[in-house]
PDB file of C-alpha atoms in Angstrom:
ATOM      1  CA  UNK A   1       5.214 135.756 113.723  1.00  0.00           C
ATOM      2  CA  UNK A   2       4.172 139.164 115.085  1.00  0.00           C
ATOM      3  CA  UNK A   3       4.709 142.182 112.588  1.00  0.00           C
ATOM      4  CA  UNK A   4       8.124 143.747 112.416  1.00  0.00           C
ATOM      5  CA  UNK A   5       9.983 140.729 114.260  1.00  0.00           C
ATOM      6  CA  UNK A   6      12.795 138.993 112.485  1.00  0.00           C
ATOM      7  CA  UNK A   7      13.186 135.165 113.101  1.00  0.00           C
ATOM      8  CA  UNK A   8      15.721 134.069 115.517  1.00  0.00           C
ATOM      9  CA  UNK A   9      19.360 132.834 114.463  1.00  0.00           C
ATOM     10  CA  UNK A  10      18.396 129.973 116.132  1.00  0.00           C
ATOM     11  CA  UNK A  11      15.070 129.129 113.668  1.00  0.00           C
ATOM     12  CA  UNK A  12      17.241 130.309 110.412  1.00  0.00           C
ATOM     13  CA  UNK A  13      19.690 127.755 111.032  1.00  0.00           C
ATOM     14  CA  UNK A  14      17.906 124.556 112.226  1.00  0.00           C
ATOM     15  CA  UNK A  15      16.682 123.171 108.635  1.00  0.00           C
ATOM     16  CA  UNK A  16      20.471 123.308 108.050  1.00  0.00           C
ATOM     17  CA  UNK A  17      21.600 121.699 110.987  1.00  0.00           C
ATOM     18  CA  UNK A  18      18.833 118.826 110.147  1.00  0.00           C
ATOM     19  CA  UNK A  19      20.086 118.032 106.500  1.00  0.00           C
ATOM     20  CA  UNK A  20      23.565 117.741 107.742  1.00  0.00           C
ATOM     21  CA  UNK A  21      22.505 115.151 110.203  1.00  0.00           C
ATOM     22  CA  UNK A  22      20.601 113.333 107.915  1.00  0.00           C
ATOM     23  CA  UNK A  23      23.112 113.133 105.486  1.00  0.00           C
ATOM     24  CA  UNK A  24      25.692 111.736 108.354  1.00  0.00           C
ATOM     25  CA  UNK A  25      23.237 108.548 108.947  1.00  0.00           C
ATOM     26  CA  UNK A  26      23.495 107.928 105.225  1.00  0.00           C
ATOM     27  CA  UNK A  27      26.425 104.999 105.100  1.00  0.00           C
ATOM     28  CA  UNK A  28      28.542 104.389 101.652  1.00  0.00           C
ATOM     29  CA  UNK A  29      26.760 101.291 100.371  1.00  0.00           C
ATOM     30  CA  UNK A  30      29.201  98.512 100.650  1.00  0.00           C
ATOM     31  CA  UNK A  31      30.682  97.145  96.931  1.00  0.00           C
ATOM     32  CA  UNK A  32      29.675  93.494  95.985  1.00  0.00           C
ATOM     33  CA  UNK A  33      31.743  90.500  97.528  1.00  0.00           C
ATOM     34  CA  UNK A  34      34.005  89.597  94.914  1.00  0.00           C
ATOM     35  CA  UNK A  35      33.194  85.384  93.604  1.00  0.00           C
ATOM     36  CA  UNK A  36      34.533  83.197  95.505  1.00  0.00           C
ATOM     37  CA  UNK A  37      34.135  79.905  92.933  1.00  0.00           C
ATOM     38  CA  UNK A  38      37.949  80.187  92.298  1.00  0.00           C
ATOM     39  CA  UNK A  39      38.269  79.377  96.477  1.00  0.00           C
ATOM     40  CA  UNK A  40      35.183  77.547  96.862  1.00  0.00           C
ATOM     41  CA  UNK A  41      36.120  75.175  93.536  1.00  0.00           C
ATOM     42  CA  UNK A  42      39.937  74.729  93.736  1.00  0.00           C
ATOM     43  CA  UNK A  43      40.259  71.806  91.251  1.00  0.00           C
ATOM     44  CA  UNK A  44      40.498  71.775  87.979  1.00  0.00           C
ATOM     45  CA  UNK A  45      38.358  69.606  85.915  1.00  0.00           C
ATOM     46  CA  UNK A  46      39.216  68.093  82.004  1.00  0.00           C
ATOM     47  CA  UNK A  47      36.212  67.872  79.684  1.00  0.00           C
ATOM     48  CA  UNK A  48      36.560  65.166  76.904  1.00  0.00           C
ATOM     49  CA  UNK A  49      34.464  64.232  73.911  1.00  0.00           C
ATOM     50  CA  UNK A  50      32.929  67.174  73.951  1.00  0.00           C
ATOM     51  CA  UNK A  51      33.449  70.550  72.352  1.00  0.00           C
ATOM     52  CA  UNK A  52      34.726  71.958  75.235  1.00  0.00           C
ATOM     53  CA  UNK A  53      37.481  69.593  74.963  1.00  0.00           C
ATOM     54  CA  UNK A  54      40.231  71.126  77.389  1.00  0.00           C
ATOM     55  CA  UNK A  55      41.270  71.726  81.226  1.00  0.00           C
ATOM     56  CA  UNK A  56      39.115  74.272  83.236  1.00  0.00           C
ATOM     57  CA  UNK A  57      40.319  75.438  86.262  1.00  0.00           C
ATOM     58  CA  UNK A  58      38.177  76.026  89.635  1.00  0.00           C
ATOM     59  CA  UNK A  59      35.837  73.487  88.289  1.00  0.00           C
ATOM     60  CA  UNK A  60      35.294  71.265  91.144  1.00  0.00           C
ATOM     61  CA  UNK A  61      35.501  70.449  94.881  1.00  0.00           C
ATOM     62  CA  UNK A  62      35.232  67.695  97.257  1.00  0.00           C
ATOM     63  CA  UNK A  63      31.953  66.586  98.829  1.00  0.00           C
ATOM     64  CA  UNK A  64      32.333  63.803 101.289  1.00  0.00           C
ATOM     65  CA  UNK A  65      33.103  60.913  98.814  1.00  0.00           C
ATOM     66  CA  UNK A  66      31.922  62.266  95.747  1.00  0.00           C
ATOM     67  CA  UNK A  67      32.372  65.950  93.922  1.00  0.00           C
ATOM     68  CA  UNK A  68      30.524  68.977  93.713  1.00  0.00           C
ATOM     69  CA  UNK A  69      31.352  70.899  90.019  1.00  0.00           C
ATOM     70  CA  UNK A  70      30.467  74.374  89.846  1.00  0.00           C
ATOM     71  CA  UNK A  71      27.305  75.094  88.700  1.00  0.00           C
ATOM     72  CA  UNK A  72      28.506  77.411  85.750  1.00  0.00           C
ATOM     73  CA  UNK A  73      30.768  74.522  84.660  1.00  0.00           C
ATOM     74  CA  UNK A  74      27.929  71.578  85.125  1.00  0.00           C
ATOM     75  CA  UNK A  75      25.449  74.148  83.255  1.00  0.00           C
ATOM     76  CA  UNK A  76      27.816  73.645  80.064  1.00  0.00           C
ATOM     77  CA  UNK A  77      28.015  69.697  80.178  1.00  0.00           C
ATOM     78  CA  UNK A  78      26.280  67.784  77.222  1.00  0.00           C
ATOM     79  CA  UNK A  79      24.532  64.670  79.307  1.00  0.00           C
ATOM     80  CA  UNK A  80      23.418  61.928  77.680  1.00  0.00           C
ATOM     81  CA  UNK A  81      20.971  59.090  79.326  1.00  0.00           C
ATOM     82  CA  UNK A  82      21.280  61.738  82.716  1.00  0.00           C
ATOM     83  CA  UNK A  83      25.021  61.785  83.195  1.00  0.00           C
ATOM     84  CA  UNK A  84      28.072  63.384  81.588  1.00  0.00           C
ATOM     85  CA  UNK A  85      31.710  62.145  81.795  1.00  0.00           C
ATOM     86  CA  UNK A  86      34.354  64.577  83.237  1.00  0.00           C
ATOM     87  CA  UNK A  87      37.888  63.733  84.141  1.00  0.00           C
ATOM     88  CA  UNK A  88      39.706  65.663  87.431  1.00  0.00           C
ATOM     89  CA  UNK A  89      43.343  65.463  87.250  1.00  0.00           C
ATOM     90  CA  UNK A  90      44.888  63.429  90.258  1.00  0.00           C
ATOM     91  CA  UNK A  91      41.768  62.055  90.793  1.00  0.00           C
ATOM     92  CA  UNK A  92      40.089  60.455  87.574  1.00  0.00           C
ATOM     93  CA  UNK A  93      36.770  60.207  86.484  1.00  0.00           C
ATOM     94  CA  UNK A  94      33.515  60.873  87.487  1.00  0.00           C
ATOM     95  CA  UNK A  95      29.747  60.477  85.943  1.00  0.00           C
ATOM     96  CA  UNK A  96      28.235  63.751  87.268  1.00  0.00           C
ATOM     97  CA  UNK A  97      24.303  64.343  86.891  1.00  0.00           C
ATOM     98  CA  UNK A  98      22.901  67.582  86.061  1.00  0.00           C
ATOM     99  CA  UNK A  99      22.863  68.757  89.227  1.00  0.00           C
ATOM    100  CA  UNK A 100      26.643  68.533  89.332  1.00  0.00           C
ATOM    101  CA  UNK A 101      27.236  66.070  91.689  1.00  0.00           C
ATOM    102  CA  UNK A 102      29.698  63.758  90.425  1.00  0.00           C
ATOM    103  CA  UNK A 103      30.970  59.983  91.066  1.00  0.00           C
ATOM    104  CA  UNK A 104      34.803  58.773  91.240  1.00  0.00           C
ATOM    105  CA  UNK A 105      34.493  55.698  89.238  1.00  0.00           C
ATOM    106  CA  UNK A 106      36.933  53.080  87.695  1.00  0.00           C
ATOM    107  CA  UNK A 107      38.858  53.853  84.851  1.00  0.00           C
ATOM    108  CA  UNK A 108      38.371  51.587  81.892  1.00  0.00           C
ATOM    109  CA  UNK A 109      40.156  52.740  78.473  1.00  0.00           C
ATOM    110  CA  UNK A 110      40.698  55.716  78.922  1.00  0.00           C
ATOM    111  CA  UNK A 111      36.901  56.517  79.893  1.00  0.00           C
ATOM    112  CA  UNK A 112      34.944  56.160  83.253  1.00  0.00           C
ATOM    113  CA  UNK A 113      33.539  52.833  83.702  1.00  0.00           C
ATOM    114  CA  UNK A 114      30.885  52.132  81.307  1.00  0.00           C
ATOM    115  CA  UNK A 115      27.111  50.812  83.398  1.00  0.00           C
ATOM    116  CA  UNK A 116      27.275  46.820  83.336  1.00  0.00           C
ATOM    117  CA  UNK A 117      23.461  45.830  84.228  1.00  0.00           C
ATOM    118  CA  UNK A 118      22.797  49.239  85.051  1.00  0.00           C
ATOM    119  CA  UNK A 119      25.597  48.980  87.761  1.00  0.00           C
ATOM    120  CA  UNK A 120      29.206  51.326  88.030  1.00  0.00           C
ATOM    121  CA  UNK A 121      32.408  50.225  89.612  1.00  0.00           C
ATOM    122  CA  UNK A 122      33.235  52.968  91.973  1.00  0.00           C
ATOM    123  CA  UNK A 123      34.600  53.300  95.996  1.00  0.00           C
ATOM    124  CA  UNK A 124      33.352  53.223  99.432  1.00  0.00           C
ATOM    125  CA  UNK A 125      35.795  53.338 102.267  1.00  0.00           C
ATOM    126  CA  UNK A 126      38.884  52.165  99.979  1.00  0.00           C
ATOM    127  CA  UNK A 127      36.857  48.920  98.875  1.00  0.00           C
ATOM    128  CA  UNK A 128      34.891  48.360  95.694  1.00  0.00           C
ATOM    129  CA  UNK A 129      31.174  49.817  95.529  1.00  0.00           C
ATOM    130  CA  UNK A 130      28.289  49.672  93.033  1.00  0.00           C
ATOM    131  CA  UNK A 131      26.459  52.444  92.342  1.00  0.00           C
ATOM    132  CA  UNK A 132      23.603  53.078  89.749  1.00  0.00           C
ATOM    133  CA  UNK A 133      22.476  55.578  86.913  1.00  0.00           C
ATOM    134  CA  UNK A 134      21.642  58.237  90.004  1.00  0.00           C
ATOM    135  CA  UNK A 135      24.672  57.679  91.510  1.00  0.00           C
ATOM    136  CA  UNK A 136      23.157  55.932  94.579  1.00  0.00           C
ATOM    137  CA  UNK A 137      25.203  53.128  96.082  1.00  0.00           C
ATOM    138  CA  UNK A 138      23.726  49.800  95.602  1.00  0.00           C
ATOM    139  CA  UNK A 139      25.892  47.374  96.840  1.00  0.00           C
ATOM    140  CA  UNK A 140      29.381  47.395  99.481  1.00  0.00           C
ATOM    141  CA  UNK A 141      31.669  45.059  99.374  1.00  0.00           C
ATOM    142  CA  UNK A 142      34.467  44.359 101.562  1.00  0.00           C
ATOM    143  CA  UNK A 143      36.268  43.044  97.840  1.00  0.00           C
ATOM    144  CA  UNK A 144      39.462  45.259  97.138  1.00  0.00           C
ATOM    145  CA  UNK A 145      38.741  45.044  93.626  1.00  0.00           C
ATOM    146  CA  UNK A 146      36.081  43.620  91.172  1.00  0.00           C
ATOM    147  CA  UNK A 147      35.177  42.812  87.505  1.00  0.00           C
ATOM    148  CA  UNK A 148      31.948  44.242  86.535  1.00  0.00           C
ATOM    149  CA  UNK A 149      28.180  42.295  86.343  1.00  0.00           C
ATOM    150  CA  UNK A 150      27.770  40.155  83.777  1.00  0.00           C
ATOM    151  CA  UNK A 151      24.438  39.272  81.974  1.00  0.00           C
ATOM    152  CA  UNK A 152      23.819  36.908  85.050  1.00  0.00           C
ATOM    153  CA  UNK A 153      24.488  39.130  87.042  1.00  0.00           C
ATOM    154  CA  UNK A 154      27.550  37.674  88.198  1.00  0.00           C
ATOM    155  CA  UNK A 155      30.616  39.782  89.395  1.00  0.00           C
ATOM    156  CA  UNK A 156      34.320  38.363  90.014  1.00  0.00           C
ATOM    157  CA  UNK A 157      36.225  40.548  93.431  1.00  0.00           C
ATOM    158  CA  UNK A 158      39.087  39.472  94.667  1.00  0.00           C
ATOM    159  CA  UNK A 159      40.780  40.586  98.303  1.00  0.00           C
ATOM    160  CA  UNK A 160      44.482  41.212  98.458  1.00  0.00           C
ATOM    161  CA  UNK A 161      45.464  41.487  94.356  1.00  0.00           C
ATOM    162  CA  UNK A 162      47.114  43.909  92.899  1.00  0.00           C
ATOM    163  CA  UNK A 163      47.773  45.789  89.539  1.00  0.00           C
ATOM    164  CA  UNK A 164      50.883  44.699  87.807  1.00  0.00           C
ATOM    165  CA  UNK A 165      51.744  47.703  87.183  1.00  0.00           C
ATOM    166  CA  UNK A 166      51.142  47.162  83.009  1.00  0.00           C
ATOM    167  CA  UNK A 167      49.361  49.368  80.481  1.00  0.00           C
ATOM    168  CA  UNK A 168      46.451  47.710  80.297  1.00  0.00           C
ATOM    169  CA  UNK A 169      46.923  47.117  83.680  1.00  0.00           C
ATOM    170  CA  UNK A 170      45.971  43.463  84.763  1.00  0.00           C
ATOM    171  CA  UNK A 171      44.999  42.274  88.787  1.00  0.00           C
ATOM    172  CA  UNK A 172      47.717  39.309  89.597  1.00  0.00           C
ATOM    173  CA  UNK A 173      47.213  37.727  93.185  1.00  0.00           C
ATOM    174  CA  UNK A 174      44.950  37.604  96.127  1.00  0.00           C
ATOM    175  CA  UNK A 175      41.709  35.565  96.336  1.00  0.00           C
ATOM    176  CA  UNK A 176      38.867  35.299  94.385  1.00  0.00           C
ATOM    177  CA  UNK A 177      35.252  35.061  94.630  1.00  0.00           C
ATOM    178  CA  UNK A 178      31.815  34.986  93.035  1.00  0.00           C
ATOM    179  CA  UNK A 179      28.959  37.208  94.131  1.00  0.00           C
ATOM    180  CA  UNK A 180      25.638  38.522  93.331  1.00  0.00           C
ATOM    181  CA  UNK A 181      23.891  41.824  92.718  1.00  0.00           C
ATOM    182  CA  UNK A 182      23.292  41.271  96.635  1.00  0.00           C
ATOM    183  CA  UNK A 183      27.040  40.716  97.324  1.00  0.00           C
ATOM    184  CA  UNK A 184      26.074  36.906  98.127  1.00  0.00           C
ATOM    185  CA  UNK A 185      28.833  34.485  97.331  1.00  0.00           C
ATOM    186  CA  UNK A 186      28.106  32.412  94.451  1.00  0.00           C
ATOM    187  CA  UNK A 187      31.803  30.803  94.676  1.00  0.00           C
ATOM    188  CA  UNK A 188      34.081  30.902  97.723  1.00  0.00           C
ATOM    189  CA  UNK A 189      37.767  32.436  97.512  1.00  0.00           C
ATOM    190  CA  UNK A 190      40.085  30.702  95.900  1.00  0.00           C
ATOM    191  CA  UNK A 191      43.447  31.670  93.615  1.00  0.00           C
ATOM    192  CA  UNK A 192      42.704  32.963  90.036  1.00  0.00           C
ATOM    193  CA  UNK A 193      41.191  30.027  87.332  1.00  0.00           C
ATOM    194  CA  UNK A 194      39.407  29.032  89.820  1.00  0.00           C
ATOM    195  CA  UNK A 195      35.765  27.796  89.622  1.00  0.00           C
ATOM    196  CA  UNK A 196      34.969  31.608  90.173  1.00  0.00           C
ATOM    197  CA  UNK A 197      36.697  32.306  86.862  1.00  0.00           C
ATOM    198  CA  UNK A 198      35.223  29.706  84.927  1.00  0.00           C
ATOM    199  CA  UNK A 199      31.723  30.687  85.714  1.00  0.00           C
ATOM    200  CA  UNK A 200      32.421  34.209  85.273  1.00  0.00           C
ATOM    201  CA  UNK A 201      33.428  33.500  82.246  1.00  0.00           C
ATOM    202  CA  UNK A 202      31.743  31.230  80.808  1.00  0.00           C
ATOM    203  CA  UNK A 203      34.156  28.742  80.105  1.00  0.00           C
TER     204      UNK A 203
END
């Protein structure tokens, strides 16, 4: 700058003019999304023989057939042989593996149904399903209820019974039948004490 010459108003003011600028393209960072388990998890689970013996709320959700647990909730289970019981009111109860996937099953006192032959009693489209230790459905039947494999591997459905409505509960009615671990019929339908029962049972 030449000697005696004093710098424009225009110069003075343009470093100015550029922080304000700057600091206008600076945007308020956003806070965090709140969690969204309690929407994405709306029902409640009930954890038994376990410490954490009591109801937890936003436990679970649906997941096609089966249910998802949250993974905070499935991080606490105790699992023994893989799987960990858990009960969902309304609903009843499930194995779930570690990865908190979890398998309506039948109830059977007061527990989910214990593995017969490495088999579980569960559901598939309303009708009676086996499923194994991973939760993979082995077998479908078309059978609207079943007993589970026996050491022969032997299982007793019947199609159109019905609970009596008792505590034990006990199926009265329909047909019954004999079938495999392939869902082959060992014994054709026919009314309860049947040939079906007697070689179920062993009698």
């Amino acid at each position: 700058m030449p000697a005696g010459r004093e710098p424009s108003v225009r110069s003075r003011g343009a470093p100015a003019r550029l922080i304000a600028a700057l600091g206008a393209m600076i945007l308020p960072v956003a806070p965090a999304p709140a969690r969204q388990e309690p929407a994405a998890y709306p029902m409640a689970c009930h954890y038994v023989r376990t410490e954490l013996d009591r109801q937890a709320y936003h436990c679970a959700r649906r997941a096609g057939a089966m249910i998802r647990l949250a993974p905070a909730h499935a991080a606490r289970l105790p699992f023994h042989h893989g799987l960990a019981e858990v009960a969902i009111p309304g609903l009843g109860w499930l194995w779930v593996r570690p990865d908190g996937l979890g398998l309506p099953v039948f109830t059977l006192d007061n527990g989910p149904d214990p593995f017969a032959q490495g088999l579980v009693r569960g559901r598939n489209a309303g009708k009676v399903a086996f499923y194994d230790r991973r939760l993979r459905r082995v077998l479908a039947t078309p059978y609207d209820w079943a007993y589970p494999f026996n050491a022969r591997g032997q299982a007793l459905a019947c199609t159109g019974c019905r609970s009596d409505g008792r505590a034990p509960a006990s199926m009265v009615g329909g047909l019954w039948s004999l079938i495999d671990r392939h869902g082959r019929i060992l014994e054709p339908p026919a009314a309860r004490g049947g040939r079906a029962f007697t070689r179920y049972f062993g009698r």
